[in-house]
Amino acid sequence: MLGSKMKSVKRLADTAEDADLYHEFNASLKFDYYNSLLVNTMDEEGNFIELGGEFPLEENEHFNKLPVNTLMSAIQVPTNVYNKAPEILNGVYMSEALNDVFISNFQKDPTLTWQYFGSSTGFFRLYPGIKWTPDSNGVVSFDCRNRNWYIQAATSPKDIVIVVDVSGSMKGLKMTIAKHTINTILDTLGENDFVNIIAYSDYVRYVEPCFKGTLVQADLDNREHFKLLIDELQVKGEATVKKAMKESFRILADARANGQGSLCNQAIMLITDGAMEDFQSVFEEFNWPDRKVRVFTYLIGRDMTFSENTKWIACNNKGYYTHVSTLADVQENVMEYLHVLSRPMVINHDHDIIWTEAYMDSVLPNTKEVFKSKAHSLLLMTSVAMPVFSKKKETLSHGILLGVVGTDIPLLEVMKIAPRYKLGTHGYAFLITNNGYILAHPDLRPLYYDGKILKPKPNYNSVDLSEAEWEDKEDSLRTAMVKGETGTLTLDVRAAVDKEKRPLFLKNDYFYTTINETPFSFGMVLTRGHGQYMFFGNVSVEEGLHDLQQPDLTLANEWTYCETDIDPHHRKLTQLQSVVRYLTGKEPDLECDEILLQQTLFDAVVTAPLEAYWTALTLSAQGVDEGMETAFLGTRSGLMRVIRYAGSEKQVGKKFLTPIDKENLFTVDHFPIWYRLAAENKPGQFFFYVPQDGVNKGRNTFVAVTSVTVTEGKRTALAGAIGMQASLDLLERVFFSVTKQPNDTDCSDVDGICPLSCESIDVNCYLVDNNGFILISKDRGDVGKFFGEIDGSVMGQLLKSGLFKRVTLYDYQAMCKNAHHHSSGAKPLLSPFYGLLALIKWFFSNFLVFLLEFNICGLWHNDYVVDAKAVYHASHNKQKKADLMQPCNTEYPGFIYDTSIRETNSIIKCGRCQKMFVLHQVYNSNLVMLVVQADCDCSRQYAPITLMPKEVKYNATVKCNRMKSQKIRRRPESCHAYHPHENAKDCGGACGISISLILLFICLVTSLTLR
């Protein structure tokens, strides 16, 4: 499957290079194209606007039900790029040749999703074409050159040291531009790159002191950490850059000598408003004559006094010089360094295929809907991409990168390598990168709720395998997989199901191997006792088809019984429809899983009598008890039979087993919760629990389920699970009727309350499951809660006596509230007059921002205005930071009842009173009954026992070591850092500045007025 994707990308690259070879640049070219932002847009007179012609769109199942045009591609251009610039028009015209290849690729491999060409000039050709949606401000900020697939394909791995000037001369807008430049550089780095940041004035300091003298992996976590620190930088003192440059060269030299970092490209990024010192001695000592380290310089601000010196630094160290005078200049100028680093690869014409880390496509219009509809662990995708070079001989030494072609691969498709039914109840498959980061794993949780908003976590694609498989204390599994080995491993693990509340002790067998021609490794887990045996039965197709089409039967629509994504005509078929059409001969060309179909037909025939039995119960004289709502059965083949006893108007649990109830259905990444819980209990022993999710928010229903097994000799295989769902009213009626002694009970020999009733005010009665959660209590508000929260004294005694055991679980993907306290940003606004003046200045700075963007007001020093703006925003931003959620590690308890203890009783001393309680196990279930004396309050002596997770705190040393520790990783095989024919003289130049006298006069008047 992955091989066909690589072939598709190779065809795109070849076509783009050939098209460029025969295209002559025409500066006066006139050419209309479909701009994806403007298509289907009309003016007031009803005519299509320029670049916005009629572009037919049709909703397509294969592309997440987005309206697309599968007959042609469309062009997206960022807002900051002129969409009719000569280089854009020529590039779009040249790349028209890709349209036929896009369509041909899709016909050859219908599982392909988005195909694209990202141009080095900034435009993005996407197939199939879509209508692009700008943000709420009408801005298209998406720039293909910022995407990981573009950056990784355009350059080899790199070690970067960013050196930023924080002297007093960088005050105001200069510092704002410098910070934006650093953040933009950080956005061009990926997990195969390494980075550090040094700030200098009259002394040198590391932005993160913990990272002193070393390079850290530029994964998403570290990049975001650097951005927070950059935001806090303050200017002070005079600039002495020589020491900072020496320190930067030492870091890179040490990394080379010690085999650390990327062991490929190395570069220093110097960000300053002027370099006055003589650097020749530094370069002679550390970098000449080999020039192994490239130096890129970014001159910040309008002052050009030191431009020649700053340019000399870059040109004599195989780098590139740019002048960044406004915030609008940053993006384009930062991108230049990528083109320089790509030169050796381009000149050598090495078409390395790259695979990106996992990422979430957040630019498509229906992202929010996809978030809600899919398993979060399978939202991610990877891209396979390849660089496109100019093959023209006259520009060969310049190493011109035309762009990057690629295609997206949903990781869901890769995970189908291991069909769900073959993995057993608790089994699963997973993928990791060469850096040990998770691509796909059922325990990966890339999203979190910020209030009611579902967002990606800051570190969602840099979650290490050891953080999901945390029982692998020695990292044995991770190390073997990162090294690309093939093998097996067995681990005893603590797992948790049902919102991570219910601990399970499992013995897992891990099987792993590398995926050829990719940096990925594939792992598969089988749990002992599940998945070891499969049983088969023979039934005729005719008999199976008859029972398969009964109205109470459904199949797991996320499983692949038949491949419906190959032929476009099959995409609207459900899996059940595709199976029926295949078996009846109506669609003989469908590719179906014969083993799964055999199991499904057998299960349909064997379970068919249940439908008649359930129907007979409904029609019988006694009927079913009031409150009984649903009976259901699920089998190992993903087949389900469901009967609803109550009408929809009477149902309490209306959403149970409906399409939105993902937790209780067979999905591509898990068996239903009730199935997994039943599997851990003996057949015939019912597992009762109260669902605690979106389908049972009122906690007014319960589920009872048991497993069904098939045994032959000493071999046993799980066939399925059967159960019922009902309202709690039903269970309460039964419970309180059987826990009441008759009024004529002989109480002569009883010392205490007699006759005893759970409805009495003298006792509190509870039904508690094996994990300590309450099913029944006199107070309905207790239902679903952990018993320790209601009565810490009794739960403490149960733990002390060993009836319940505490199990410590860990979450290395948690989100915690930011504990940092920030000082107020309002200090400079103590004077009301100063505050008013600052706000006026802030307003004018926004009103005249277009003057600044075009660098016209060269003599207007708006430091006070910028400071006021910074203070105004800081007071709000810092307020928000205190409430920010950030990644953290937590530990939390789980509890398990010791089933070997049938009953017990005890007395708890609580100050002036004593509390007595009795526990009795409910046979053939996972429940215990607790009767507790009600008139003795022990809450002062015994605190509640909660399931609240606690953040794992690390002292400064441990935290630092964790941040900079570098686990074993496998470096990419190729590196292109040097080519003897590279034209290093192409090293940038200064932009000319022109001043409009009228606008200059406005700026001066405004400046004088505000001062």
GROMACS .gro file of N, CA and C in nm, residues 187-305:
model
  357
  187ASP      N    1   0.942   2.720   1.354
  187ASP     CA    2   0.835   2.650   1.281
  187ASP      C    3   0.888   2.574   1.160
  188THR      N    4   1.011   2.603   1.117
  188THR     CA    5   1.068   2.531   1.003
  188THR      C    6   1.145   2.407   1.047
  189LEU      N    7   1.146   2.377   1.175
  189LEU     CA    8   1.222   2.262   1.226
  189LEU      C    9   1.130   2.146   1.256
  190GLY      N   10   1.186   2.025   1.248
  190GLY     CA   11   1.109   1.904   1.275
  190GLY      C   12   1.183   1.814   1.371
  191GLU      N   13   1.129   1.696   1.393
  191GLU     CA   14   1.184   1.607   1.496
  191GLU      C   15   1.318   1.546   1.457
  192ASN      N   16   1.361   1.560   1.331
  192ASN     CA   17   1.494   1.514   1.292
  192ASN      C   18   1.599   1.623   1.305
  193ASP      N   19   1.556   1.742   1.348
  193ASP     CA   20   1.646   1.856   1.364
  193ASP      C   21   1.676   1.881   1.511
  194PHE      N   22   1.784   1.958   1.536
  194PHE     CA   23   1.824   1.992   1.673
  194PHE      C   24   1.848   2.143   1.681
  195VAL      N   25   1.826   2.200   1.798
  195VAL     CA   26   1.827   2.345   1.809
  195VAL      C   27   1.868   2.390   1.948
  196ASN      N   28   1.917   2.514   1.958
  196ASN     CA   29   1.932   2.585   2.084
  196ASN      C   30   1.926   2.734   2.052
  197ILE      N   31   1.898   2.815   2.154
  197ILE     CA   32   1.885   2.960   2.134
  197ILE      C   33   1.970   3.033   2.239
  198ILE      N   34   2.052   3.125   2.189
  198ILE     CA   35   2.139   3.207   2.275
  198ILE      C   36   2.099   3.353   2.258
  199ALA      N   37   2.085   3.423   2.371
  199ALA     CA   38   2.060   3.567   2.368
  199ALA      C   39   2.186   3.638   2.418
  200TYR      N   40   2.218   3.753   2.356
  200TYR     CA   41   2.338   3.824   2.399
  200TYR      C   42   2.313   3.974   2.407
  201SER      N   43   2.378   4.036   2.500
  201SER     CA   44   2.390   4.182   2.507
  201SER      C   45   2.535   4.209   2.544
  202ASP      N   46   2.559   4.256   2.669
  202ASP     CA   47   2.700   4.267   2.710
  202ASP      C   48   2.748   4.138   2.775
  203TYR      N   49   2.661   4.038   2.778
  203TYR     CA   50   2.701   3.904   2.823
  203TYR      C   51   2.617   3.802   2.747
  204VAL      N   52   2.658   3.676   2.751
  204VAL     CA   53   2.591   3.569   2.677
  204VAL      C   54   2.510   3.484   2.773
  205ARG      N   55   2.386   3.455   2.736
  205ARG     CA   56   2.304   3.366   2.818
  205ARG      C   57   2.217   3.277   2.729
  206TYR      N   58   2.189   3.158   2.780
  206TYR     CA   59   2.100   3.065   2.710
  206TYR      C   60   1.956   3.100   2.746
  207VAL      N   61   1.871   3.101   2.647
  207VAL     CA   62   1.730   3.129   2.672
  207VAL      C   63   1.672   3.027   2.770
  208GLU      N   64   1.712   2.901   2.756
  208GLU     CA   65   1.678   2.797   2.853
  208GLU      C   66   1.808   2.752   2.918
  209PRO      N   67   1.836   2.798   3.042
  209PRO     CA   68   1.964   2.763   3.107
  209PRO      C   69   1.987   2.613   3.116
  210CYS      N   70   1.878   2.538   3.123
  210CYS     CA   71   1.890   2.391   3.131
  210CYS      C   72   1.962   2.333   3.010
  211PHE      N   73   1.950   2.400   2.895
  211PHE     CA   74   2.007   2.348   2.770
  211PHE      C   75   2.147   2.402   2.744
  212LYS      N   76   2.212   2.453   2.844
  212LYS     CA   77   2.344   2.514   2.826
  212LYS      C   78   2.444   2.416   2.764
  213GLY      N   79   2.508   2.460   2.657
  213GLY     CA   80   2.616   2.383   2.596
  213GLY      C   81   2.574   2.262   2.517
  214THR      N   82   2.443   2.249   2.485
  214THR     CA   83   2.399   2.129   2.414
  214THR      C   84   2.293   2.164   2.312
  215LEU      N   85   2.258   2.068   2.230
  215LEU     CA   86   2.148   2.082   2.134
  215LEU      C   87   2.034   1.991   2.178
  216VAL      N   88   1.911   2.035   2.159
  216VAL     CA   89   1.796   1.953   2.195
  216VAL      C   90   1.713   1.926   2.070
  217GLN      N   91   1.643   1.814   2.073
  217GLN     CA   92   1.562   1.776   1.958
  217GLN      C   93   1.452   1.880   1.935
  218ALA      N   94   1.433   1.917   1.811
  218ALA     CA   95   1.336   2.023   1.779
  218ALA      C   96   1.197   1.964   1.759
  219ASP      N   97   1.153   1.881   1.854
  219ASP     CA   98   1.018   1.829   1.844
  219ASP      C   99   0.919   1.938   1.886
  220LEU      N  100   0.792   1.910   1.869
  220LEU     CA  101   0.689   2.010   1.895
  220LEU      C  102   0.693   2.060   2.038
  221ASP      N  103   0.717   1.970   2.132
  221ASP     CA  104   0.723   2.005   2.273
  221ASP      C  105   0.832   2.108   2.300
  222ASN      N  106   0.954   2.082   2.253
  222ASN     CA  107   1.065   2.175   2.276
  222ASN      C  108   1.048   2.306   2.201
  223ARG      N  109   0.992   2.299   2.082
  223ARG     CA  110   0.971   2.423   2.006
  223ARG      C  111   0.872   2.515   2.078
  224GLU      N  112   0.766   2.457   2.130
  224GLU     CA  113   0.667   2.538   2.203
  224GLU      C  114   0.727   2.593   2.332
  225HIS      N  115   0.813   2.514   2.395
  225HIS     CA  116   0.879   2.560   2.517
  225HIS      C  117   0.968   2.681   2.486
  226PHE      N  118   1.043   2.674   2.377
  226PHE     CA  119   1.127   2.787   2.337
  226PHE      C  120   1.042   2.911   2.309
  227LYS      N  121   0.929   2.893   2.244
  227LYS     CA  122   0.845   3.008   2.210
  227LYS      C  123   0.797   3.082   2.334
  228LEU      N  124   0.763   3.007   2.438
  228LEU     CA  125   0.721   3.071   2.563
  228LEU      C  126   0.835   3.153   2.623
  229LEU      N  127   0.956   3.099   2.616
  229LEU     CA  128   1.071   3.169   2.672
  229LEU      C  129   1.107   3.292   2.588
  230ILE      N  130   1.096   3.281   2.458
  230ILE     CA  131   1.126   3.394   2.369
  230ILE      C  132   1.031   3.510   2.398
  231ASP      N  133   0.906   3.477   2.428
  231ASP     CA  134   0.807   3.580   2.456
  231ASP      C  135   0.844   3.665   2.577
  232GLU      N  136   0.927   3.608   2.667
  232GLU     CA  137   0.963   3.679   2.790
  232GLU      C  138   1.095   3.757   2.777
  233LEU      N  139   1.160   3.753   2.661
  233LEU     CA  140   1.289   3.821   2.647
  233LEU      C  141   1.276   3.972   2.667
  234GLN      N  142   1.373   4.031   2.739
  234GLN     CA  143   1.376   4.175   2.762
  234GLN      C  144   1.508   4.231   2.708
  235VAL      N  145   1.505   4.356   2.662
  235VAL     CA  146   1.626   4.418   2.607
  235VAL      C  147   1.698   4.498   2.716
  236LYS      N  148   1.834   4.494   2.709
  236LYS     CA  149   1.914   4.565   2.809
  236LYS      C  150   2.061   4.558   2.770
  237GLY      N  151   2.137   4.665   2.796
  237GLY     CA  152   2.282   4.662   2.779
  237GLY      C  153   2.328   4.686   2.637
  238GLU      N  154   2.459   4.664   2.616
  238GLU     CA  155   2.521   4.683   2.486
  238GLU      C  156   2.549   4.548   2.421
  239ALA      N  157   2.560   4.549   2.289
  239ALA     CA  158   2.577   4.425   2.215
  239ALA      C  159   2.724   4.390   2.197
  240THR      N  160   2.761   4.269   2.241
  240THR     CA  161   2.895   4.214   2.214
  240THR      C  162   2.874   4.073   2.160
  241VAL      N  163   2.864   4.063   2.029
  241VAL     CA  164   2.820   3.940   1.965
  241VAL      C  165   2.931   3.836   1.952
  242LYS      N  166   3.057   3.878   1.959
  242LYS     CA  167   3.167   3.786   1.935
  242LYS      C  168   3.163   3.666   2.030
  243LYS      N  169   3.136   3.691   2.159
  243LYS     CA  170   3.130   3.582   2.257
  243LYS      C  171   3.017   3.485   2.224
  244ALA      N  172   2.905   3.540   2.181
  244ALA     CA  173   2.791   3.455   2.147
  244ALA      C  174   2.823   3.366   2.027
  245MET      N  175   2.894   3.422   1.928
  245MET     CA  176   2.930   3.343   1.810
  245MET      C  177   3.027   3.231   1.848
  246LYS      N  178   3.123   3.262   1.934
  246LYS     CA  179   3.217   3.158   1.977
  246LYS      C  180   3.143   3.046   2.049
  247GLU      N  181   3.051   3.082   2.137
  247GLU     CA  182   2.975   2.981   2.210
  247GLU      C  183   2.894   2.895   2.114
  248SER      N  184   2.837   2.956   2.011
  248SER     CA  185   2.757   2.882   1.913
  248SER      C  186   2.843   2.781   1.837
  249PHE      N  187   2.961   2.824   1.793
  249PHE     CA  188   3.051   2.732   1.724
  249PHE      C  189   3.094   2.616   1.814
  250ARG      N  190   3.113   2.645   1.942
  250ARG     CA  191   3.153   2.539   2.036
  250ARG      C  192   3.042   2.435   2.051
  251ILE      N  193   2.919   2.481   2.062
  251ILE     CA  194   2.806   2.387   2.074
  251ILE      C  195   2.802   2.292   1.954
  252LEU      N  196   2.813   2.348   1.835
  252LEU     CA  197   2.805   2.268   1.713
  252LEU      C  198   2.926   2.175   1.698
  253ALA      N  199   3.042   2.224   1.736
  253ALA     CA  200   3.163   2.140   1.729
  253ALA      C  201   3.154   2.024   1.826
  254ASP      N  202   3.105   2.050   1.947
  254ASP     CA  203   3.090   1.943   2.046
  254ASP      C  204   2.989   1.839   1.998
  255ALA      N  205   2.881   1.884   1.937
  255ALA     CA  206   2.780   1.789   1.886
  255ALA      C  207   2.841   1.698   1.780
  256ARG      N  208   2.920   1.757   1.688
  256ARG     CA  209   2.987   1.677   1.585
  256ARG      C  210   3.082   1.576   1.648
  257ALA      N  211   3.162   1.624   1.744
  257ALA     CA  212   3.266   1.539   1.803
  257ALA      C  213   3.206   1.425   1.884
  258ASN      N  214   3.091   1.449   1.947
  258ASN     CA  215   3.031   1.349   2.036
  258ASN      C  216   2.923   1.266   1.968
  259GLY      N  217   2.908   1.284   1.837
  259GLY     CA  218   2.808   1.205   1.766
  259GLY      C  219   2.665   1.240   1.804
  260GLN      N  220   2.642   1.364   1.843
  260GLN     CA  221   2.509   1.408   1.884
  260GLN      C  222   2.449   1.497   1.776
  261GLY      N  223   2.321   1.531   1.796
  261GLY     CA  224   2.253   1.614   1.698
  261GLY      C  225   2.221   1.537   1.571
  262SER      N  226   2.204   1.610   1.463
  262SER     CA  227   2.164   1.547   1.337
  262SER      C  228   2.279   1.483   1.261
  263LEU      N  229   2.404   1.527   1.292
  263LEU     CA  230   2.524   1.483   1.218
  263LEU      C  231   2.509   1.510   1.068
  264CYS      N  232   2.451   1.625   1.036
  264CYS     CA  233   2.432   1.663   0.896
  264CYS      C  234   2.457   1.813   0.884
  265ASN      N  235   2.362   1.889   0.835
  265ASN     CA  236   2.379   2.034   0.822
  265ASN      C  237   2.395   2.101   0.958
  266GLN      N  238   2.478   2.204   0.963
  266GLN     CA  239   2.492   2.286   1.083
  266GLN      C  240   2.487   2.433   1.043
  267ALA      N  241   2.416   2.513   1.122
  267ALA     CA  242   2.401   2.654   1.088
  267ALA      C  243   2.381   2.739   1.213
  268ILE      N  244   2.424   2.863   1.202
  268ILE     CA  245   2.401   2.965   1.304
  268ILE      C  246   2.312   3.072   1.244
  269MET      N  247   2.207   3.109   1.314
  269MET     CA  248   2.117   3.215   1.270
  269MET      C  249   2.142   3.338   1.357
  270LEU      N  250   2.201   3.441   1.301
  270LEU     CA  251   2.232   3.563   1.376
  270LEU      C  252   2.123   3.666   1.350
  271ILE      N  253   2.052   3.707   1.455
  271ILE     CA  254   1.943   3.803   1.445
  271ILE      C  255   1.983   3.927   1.522
  272THR      N  256   2.005   4.038   1.451
  272THR     CA  257   2.061   4.157   1.514
  272THR      C  258   2.022   4.282   1.435
  273ASP      N  259   2.038   4.399   1.500
  273ASP     CA  260   2.016   4.524   1.427
  273ASP      C  261   2.148   4.586   1.383
  274GLY      N  262   2.258   4.512   1.403
  274GLY     CA  263   2.387   4.562   1.357
  274GLY      C  264   2.501   4.486   1.420
  275ALA      N  265   2.601   4.450   1.337
  275ALA     CA  266   2.718   4.376   1.385
  275ALA      C  267   2.841   4.464   1.363
  276MET      N  268   2.889   4.529   1.469
  276MET     CA  269   2.998   4.627   1.457
  276MET      C  270   3.136   4.564   1.471
  277GLU      N  271   3.143   4.447   1.533
  277GLU     CA  272   3.274   4.389   1.564
  277GLU      C  273   3.338   4.322   1.443
  278ASP      N  274   3.467   4.295   1.455
  278ASP     CA  275   3.541   4.224   1.351
  278ASP      C  276   3.535   4.074   1.383
  279PHE      N  277   3.474   3.997   1.293
  279PHE     CA  278   3.452   3.856   1.321
  279PHE      C  279   3.555   3.764   1.256
  280GLN      N  280   3.643   3.819   1.181
  280GLN     CA  281   3.732   3.735   1.102
  280GLN      C  282   3.809   3.636   1.189
  281SER      N  283   3.857   3.682   1.303
  281SER     CA  284   3.934   3.593   1.391
  281SER      C  285   3.849   3.477   1.443
  282VAL      N  286   3.719   3.503   1.467
  282VAL     CA  287   3.629   3.397   1.514
  282VAL      C  288   3.612   3.291   1.406
  283PHE      N  289   3.591   3.335   1.282
  283PHE     CA  290   3.569   3.241   1.174
  283PHE      C  291   3.698   3.165   1.140
  284GLU      N  292   3.811   3.233   1.150
  284GLU     CA  293   3.939   3.165   1.125
  284GLU      C  294   3.963   3.056   1.228
  285GLU      N  295   3.920   3.081   1.351
  285GLU     CA  296   3.942   2.983   1.459
  285GLU      C  297   3.846   2.866   1.451
  286PHE      N  298   3.720   2.894   1.415
  286PHE     CA  299   3.617   2.790   1.428
  286PHE      C  300   3.562   2.736   1.296
  287ASN      N  301   3.569   2.812   1.186
  287ASN     CA  302   3.490   2.770   1.070
  287ASN      C  303   3.567   2.767   0.938
  288TRP      N  304   3.673   2.841   0.927
  288TRP     CA  305   3.748   2.842   0.802
  288TRP      C  306   3.862   2.743   0.809
  289PRO      N  307   3.908   2.682   0.702
  289PRO     CA  308   3.862   2.704   0.564
  289PRO      C  309   3.746   2.614   0.522
  290ASP      N  310   3.710   2.511   0.604
  290ASP     CA  311   3.612   2.412   0.560
  290ASP      C  312   3.470   2.467   0.552
  291ARG      N  313   3.443   2.566   0.637
  291ARG     CA  314   3.309   2.627   0.642
  291ARG      C  315   3.200   2.521   0.661
  292LYS      N  316   3.219   2.435   0.761
  292LYS     CA  317   3.121   2.330   0.790
  292LYS      C  318   2.993   2.386   0.849
  293VAL      N  319   3.004   2.505   0.908
  293VAL     CA  320   2.887   2.569   0.967
  293VAL      C  321   2.847   2.688   0.881
  294ARG      N  322   2.725   2.688   0.833
  294ARG     CA  323   2.674   2.803   0.757
  294ARG      C  324   2.625   2.909   0.856
  295VAL      N  325   2.640   3.035   0.819
  295VAL     CA  326   2.592   3.144   0.903
  295VAL      C  327   2.492   3.227   0.824
  296PHE      N  328   2.370   3.235   0.877
  296PHE     CA  329   2.263   3.314   0.816
  296PHE      C  330   2.241   3.438   0.902
  297THR      N  331   2.232   3.554   0.839
  297THR     CA  332   2.218   3.678   0.916
  297THR      C  333   2.087   3.747   0.880
  298TYR      N  334   2.022   3.800   0.983
  298TYR     CA  335   1.895   3.870   0.969
  298TYR      C  336   1.913   4.009   1.030
  299LEU      N  337   1.921   4.112   0.944
  299LEU     CA  338   1.937   4.249   0.990
  299LEU      C  339   1.798   4.305   1.021
  300ILE      N  340   1.774   4.338   1.148
  300ILE     CA  341   1.641   4.380   1.193
  300ILE      C  342   1.631   4.532   1.197
  301GLY      N  343   1.522   4.587   1.149
  301GLY     CA  344   1.496   4.730   1.158
  301GLY      C  345   1.526   4.804   1.029
  302ARG      N  346   1.504   4.936   1.034
  302ARG     CA  347   1.517   5.017   0.912
  302ARG      C  348   1.659   5.067   0.888
  303ASP      N  349   1.739   5.068   0.992
  303ASP     CA  350   1.876   5.122   0.983
  303ASP      C  351   1.964   5.028   0.901
  304MET      N  352   2.027   5.081   0.794
  304MET     CA  353   2.112   5.001   0.706
  304MET      C  354   2.261   5.023   0.730
  305THR      N  355   2.295   5.091   0.840
  305THR     CA  356   2.435   5.127   0.864
  305THR      C  357   2.527   5.007   0.861
   0.00000   0.00000   0.00000
